[in-house]
Amino acid sequence: MNASEPAPGLLALAQDFREALRHSIYLVRRLDADGELSAAQLSMLKMLMDAAPGSGGSASSASGVRVGEIARNLGVKVPSATEQIIKLERAGLARREPDPNDSRAVRVTLTEAGTAAVASANERRNAVLAGILSSLSDDDRAALAAALPVMGRINATLQA
Amino acid sequence: MNASEPAPGLLALAQDFREALRHSIYLVRRLDADGELSAAQLSMLKMLMDAAPGSGGSASSASGVRVGEIARNLGVKVPSATEQIIKLERAGLARREPDPNDSRAVRVTLTEAGTAAVASANERRNAVLAGILSSLSDDDRAALAAALPVMGRINATLQA
DNA sequence: GTTCATAGTTAGGTAGCCTAACAGTTAGGC
DNA sequence: GCCTAACTGTTAGGCTACCTAACTATGAAC
């Protein structure tokens, strides 16, 4: 046995968590099979929506999100982001504009169609998942709700 | 309260859960970036390992798992499973043998190298994740642990 | 002993990611 | 003022993992 015991329950928890995440792929796939918008595209659209600081558009910071920032937010490399952006643009869901302050940069914003698409795709997926969650007990739902912030904290760790 | 309403908090919970899963992609990617074995391949190997009912190999039921069963277990179509199996075979981690009772079928089993690869890849990933989990509070870990069976129940729903 | 169903493979295609190489823009050093 | 270095994004080429459709071979039913 290795003397360097890093905590006995910790490894077991890691194992189980990993297992749960692995199985969750099905769930995500099921939800995404919904149609029309792929998971990657929906993620990007959602990010763009969150980034739009309301329509108020304070003139201080140019509107839209830069490609590099999008890539960082989505956890992919810049060329991958470009690829997705081009697809969204072709689908009429996003728009690319030159940054007025830095001609190297590109600002990406949602079109109206994009905003609408996010909302509808989101709602449909939420409804499907809500249907599944409705079959759980109240206790189960409470346990799940309690764990979500923890998962958020775990994910936040990775940003650093 | 809500007689007809599809449940107000349910949609919110679905939304948050979906968000958490979406972010968890980073985690999974990080864990899988580990090297040598891809997520898909590790999943398949792990499944084969779980399916092997001990090494005793009772002659009663032929050993190994059939391709269709593998596909069903992994939530992919048969050709996708075949593809992965062939890769594992070429890597010397799995073995394909004709089913003695049904010449249409193929039985897939792990080689010794496959068993070893699962164990080592698994341990490495668990260790990385355990490191992350170790920075959480006890309460957080308890909340996470409590939610895992719930996630399992959710995932089980999909099988049906 | 045809005919129908089942098991798996092959062929061809798509989405999403990557690295490497490139072009244009900005910012310093002198 | 330039010339070099750093930065932003696109293009090119390649990989993995998934899919559907078409095929082969075996088994089962009648």
Short mmCIF file of C-alpha atoms in Angstrom, two decimals, chain A residues 74-143:
data_model
loop_
_atom_site.label_atom_id
_atom_site.label_comp_id
_atom_site.label_asym_id
_atom_site.label_seq_id
_atom_site.Cartn_x
_atom_site.Cartn_y
_atom_site.Cartn_z
CA LEU A 74 -16.07 28.58 -23.98
CA GLY A 75 -12.82 26.84 -23.14
CA VAL A 76 -11.76 26.35 -26.74
CA LYS A 77 -8.99 27.75 -28.92
CA VAL A 78 -9.47 30.81 -31.05
CA PRO A 79 -9.73 29.02 -34.41
CA SER A 80 -12.48 26.81 -33.05
CA ALA A 81 -14.37 29.87 -31.93
CA THR A 82 -13.94 31.50 -35.33
CA GLU A 83 -15.36 28.40 -36.94
CA GLN A 84 -18.48 28.43 -34.81
CA ILE A 85 -18.94 32.16 -35.21
CA ILE A 86 -18.86 31.83 -38.97
CA LYS A 87 -21.51 29.16 -38.81
CA LEU A 88 -23.72 31.31 -36.62
CA GLU A 89 -23.19 34.22 -38.94
CA ARG A 90 -24.19 32.17 -41.93
CA ALA A 91 -27.29 31.09 -40.04
CA GLY A 92 -28.15 34.73 -39.44
CA LEU A 93 -27.89 34.38 -35.67
CA ALA A 94 -24.79 36.47 -35.04
CA ARG A 95 -23.03 39.41 -36.59
CA ARG A 96 -19.34 40.25 -36.90
CA GLU A 97 -18.22 43.87 -36.87
CA PRO A 98 -14.83 45.50 -36.74
CA ASP A 99 -13.89 46.96 -33.37
CA PRO A 100 -13.83 50.73 -33.72
CA ASN A 101 -10.98 51.06 -31.23
CA ASP A 102 -8.75 48.24 -32.45
CA SER A 103 -8.82 47.26 -36.07
CA ARG A 104 -7.29 43.91 -35.33
CA ALA A 105 -10.23 42.89 -33.23
CA VAL A 106 -13.68 41.69 -34.19
CA ARG A 107 -16.82 42.25 -32.16
CA VAL A 108 -19.48 39.58 -32.24
CA THR A 109 -23.08 40.32 -31.35
CA LEU A 110 -26.36 38.47 -31.50
CA THR A 111 -28.91 39.32 -34.14
CA GLU A 112 -32.56 39.43 -33.19
CA ALA A 113 -32.98 36.01 -34.70
CA GLY A 114 -30.12 34.84 -32.53
CA THR A 115 -31.72 36.16 -29.39
CA ALA A 116 -34.98 34.48 -30.29
CA ALA A 117 -33.23 31.21 -31.10
CA VAL A 118 -31.48 31.12 -27.73
CA ALA A 119 -34.70 31.72 -25.92
CA SER A 120 -36.66 29.07 -27.72
CA ALA A 121 -33.96 26.40 -27.71
CA ASN A 122 -33.33 27.07 -24.07
CA GLU A 123 -36.96 26.82 -23.15
CA ARG A 124 -37.46 23.61 -25.00
CA ARG A 125 -34.52 21.96 -23.33
CA ASN A 126 -35.49 23.22 -19.93
CA ALA A 127 -38.97 21.86 -20.40
CA VAL A 128 -37.68 18.41 -21.32
CA LEU A 129 -35.37 18.34 -18.35
CA ALA A 130 -38.04 19.69 -16.05
CA GLY A 131 -40.19 16.80 -17.13
CA ILE A 132 -37.52 14.39 -16.02
CA LEU A 133 -36.94 16.22 -12.76
CA SER A 134 -40.63 16.17 -11.98
CA SER A 135 -40.45 12.44 -11.42
CA LEU A 136 -38.03 12.89 -8.53
CA SER A 137 -38.97 13.23 -4.91
CA ASP A 138 -38.83 16.59 -3.21
CA ASP A 139 -35.84 15.43 -1.22
CA ASP A 140 -34.01 14.46 -4.35
CA ARG A 141 -34.67 17.78 -5.93
CA ALA A 142 -33.46 19.54 -2.81
CA ALA A 143 -30.27 17.51 -2.81
#
